[in-house]
């Protein structure tokens, strides 16, 4: 965006201490908006406290980014994108992950998902989302979003919905129902549930 003079770009800085992010700042240059957060002290925009919105999935506006060098998951990405297009108010692609995440933190967007991002793309913005009351995971529902090159962030309701869609879509595309069942079992096990059997019957529901 900066190179092409498209006015959506930011300075993004995160501070990590003992493998834990404790400070994040995203400065959206053209709007002169400074989003920042300190661990356990909340998130702020120009000094005013911000929080994620409380929209449900059908009323949500989702942000994403298109792959531009790693096309290995393009088919899966497009399948997830289709579900976003059909099930929400709309999808936006601004071209700056740090800004997307900052907008999730202040409630402009309800959710964000993308893959093949670097730590410096997401570290500050994702931390600000968390301090604003949002949820952040990787595509498998784990916490490897910083280095794992996949991220889903949003208010807790919308983030969980996007995650369910991604879990089933990624699993079915890479090995059929058996792999999907294994992935879902692992997800619910991580949530503290004991899963014995997962059975897919008929069409798949993401509710």
XYZ file of C-alpha atoms in Angstrom:
207
model
C 0.000 0.000 0.000
C 2.759 2.449 0.938
C 4.648 1.816 -2.303
C 1.505 2.342 -4.376
C 0.392 5.391 -2.356
C -2.714 3.659 -1.061
C -3.376 5.341 2.302
C -3.784 2.219 4.456
C -0.529 1.354 6.221
C 0.865 1.547 9.720
C 3.864 1.373 12.006
C 3.539 -1.792 14.084
C 5.641 -2.457 17.194
C 5.384 -5.232 19.799
C 7.459 -5.857 22.912
C 8.018 -9.420 24.063
C 9.381 -10.367 27.495
C 10.126 -13.969 28.464
C 8.298 -15.250 25.363
C 5.191 -13.210 26.170
C 3.991 -10.078 24.411
C 3.465 -7.335 26.970
C 3.033 -4.251 24.784
C 1.694 -3.564 21.321
C 1.323 -0.420 19.241
C -0.146 0.164 15.791
C 0.094 3.715 14.464
C -2.088 4.267 11.410
C -0.105 7.027 9.797
C -2.620 8.695 7.491
C -5.390 8.916 10.099
C -2.926 9.688 12.894
C -4.611 7.016 14.975
C -2.525 5.334 17.657
C -3.787 1.954 18.857
C -1.897 0.480 21.797
C -2.197 -1.965 24.667
C -0.269 -2.942 27.774
C -0.698 -6.404 29.259
C -3.649 -6.622 31.662
C -4.345 -2.884 31.293
C -6.671 -2.895 28.308
C -6.466 -1.464 24.808
C -6.649 2.154 23.735
C -7.094 4.381 20.687
C -5.610 7.841 21.065
C -5.884 7.517 24.832
C -9.484 6.275 24.921
C -10.281 2.706 25.967
C -11.532 0.432 23.192
C -13.202 -2.970 23.081
C -14.189 -5.474 20.426
C -17.790 -5.341 19.282
C -20.484 -7.831 20.289
C -21.890 -8.614 16.846
C -23.113 -12.076 15.957
C -21.822 -13.735 12.805
C -24.703 -12.724 10.452
C -24.269 -9.070 11.461
C -20.485 -9.037 11.324
C -18.078 -7.330 8.936
C -14.995 -9.482 8.338
C -11.493 -8.492 7.248
C -9.000 -10.713 5.467
C -5.937 -10.616 3.262
C -5.315 -12.374 -0.043
C -2.291 -14.635 -0.533
C 0.399 -12.985 -2.640
C 3.336 -15.404 -2.497
C 2.260 -18.630 -0.775
C -0.524 -20.177 -2.847
C -0.377 -23.651 -1.302
C -3.653 -23.132 0.598
C -5.486 -21.067 -1.996
C -8.288 -23.596 -2.521
C -8.992 -23.896 1.195
C -8.758 -20.139 1.664
C -11.313 -19.510 -1.082
C -13.693 -22.066 0.451
C -13.480 -20.316 3.822
C -13.871 -16.943 2.097
C -17.033 -18.180 0.389
C -18.574 -19.007 3.766
C -17.662 -15.515 5.013
C -19.238 -13.889 1.957
C -22.458 -15.867 2.300
C -22.849 -15.693 6.057
C -21.865 -12.132 7.046
C -22.554 -8.498 6.176
C -19.462 -8.496 3.982
C -15.721 -9.027 3.662
C -13.075 -6.309 3.352
C -9.461 -6.524 2.194
C -7.502 -3.412 3.229
C -4.044 -4.827 2.557
C -2.517 -4.182 5.991
C -2.925 -6.896 8.639
C -1.854 -4.602 11.471
C -4.634 -2.158 10.570
C -7.168 -4.984 10.142
C -6.395 -6.216 13.650
C -6.517 -2.716 15.123
C -9.934 -2.267 13.543
C -11.080 -5.526 15.122
C -9.905 -4.236 18.502
C -11.996 -1.074 18.233
C -15.075 -2.779 16.777
C -14.941 -1.599 13.166
C -14.475 -5.206 12.108
C -15.875 -8.178 14.014
C -13.273 -10.658 12.821
C -10.127 -11.189 10.781
C -8.496 -14.254 9.228
C -5.447 -14.789 7.047
C -2.561 -17.187 6.468
C 1.125 -16.833 5.520
C 1.701 -13.786 7.680
C 4.956 -13.043 9.501
C 5.273 -12.325 13.246
C 5.839 -8.628 12.600
C 2.539 -8.469 10.703
C 0.411 -9.687 13.602
C 2.279 -9.416 16.928
C 1.144 -5.943 17.954
C -2.327 -6.004 16.418
C -3.289 -9.419 17.759
C -2.135 -8.462 21.238
C -4.251 -5.300 21.086
C -7.249 -7.442 20.077
C -6.702 -9.680 23.102
C -6.449 -6.727 25.477
C -9.629 -5.310 23.913
C -11.512 -8.465 24.938
C -11.131 -10.415 21.705
C -9.940 -13.942 20.994
C -6.973 -14.917 18.819
C -6.001 -18.410 17.623
C -4.367 -20.111 14.690
C -6.468 -22.058 12.166
C -6.368 -25.188 14.348
C -7.625 -23.394 17.444
C -4.190 -23.310 19.071
C -1.967 -20.435 20.122
C 0.674 -20.650 17.425
C -0.678 -17.613 15.591
C 2.546 -15.617 16.028
C 4.868 -18.027 14.215
C 2.420 -20.549 12.739
C 1.459 -18.388 9.753
C -2.290 -18.560 10.287
C -4.485 -16.342 12.418
C -8.141 -15.889 13.292
C -9.025 -12.930 15.503
C -12.295 -11.350 16.525
C -14.884 -10.888 19.178
C -15.327 -14.240 20.956
C -18.549 -15.145 19.130
C -17.392 -14.357 15.601
C -13.882 -15.692 16.123
C -15.271 -19.024 17.274
C -17.560 -19.202 14.230
C -14.711 -18.491 11.789
C -12.586 -21.060 13.586
C -15.239 -23.772 13.231
C -15.529 -23.060 9.510
C -11.752 -23.112 9.072
C -11.363 -26.316 11.081
C -13.834 -28.272 8.983
C -12.776 -26.756 5.663
C -9.043 -27.281 6.192
C -9.543 -30.809 7.507
C -11.893 -31.992 4.768
C -9.690 -30.543 2.043
C -6.627 -32.369 3.296
C -7.811 -35.883 4.052
C -11.543 -36.291 4.198
C -13.852 -36.888 7.129
C -11.382 -38.964 9.160
C -8.882 -36.125 9.325
C -11.680 -33.669 10.035
C -12.838 -35.822 12.948
C -9.297 -36.005 14.330
C -8.852 -32.253 14.075
C -12.177 -31.504 15.739
C -11.446 -34.023 18.511
C -8.129 -32.307 19.208
C -9.840 -28.913 19.246
C -12.470 -29.938 21.803
C -9.870 -31.819 23.865
C -7.899 -28.566 24.126
C -11.099 -26.921 25.368
C -11.334 -29.462 28.199
C -13.892 -31.831 26.691
C -13.460 -35.591 26.433
C -14.328 -36.735 22.903
C -14.840 -40.398 22.014
C -16.436 -40.271 18.559
C -17.066 -37.642 15.888
C -19.543 -38.572 13.173
C -20.431 -36.531 10.080
C -23.912 -37.237 8.738
C -25.458 -35.392 5.814
C -24.483 -31.791 5.289
C -22.007 -30.071 7.581
C -23.249 -27.354 9.939
C -20.927 -24.651 11.281
C -23.264 -23.514 14.072
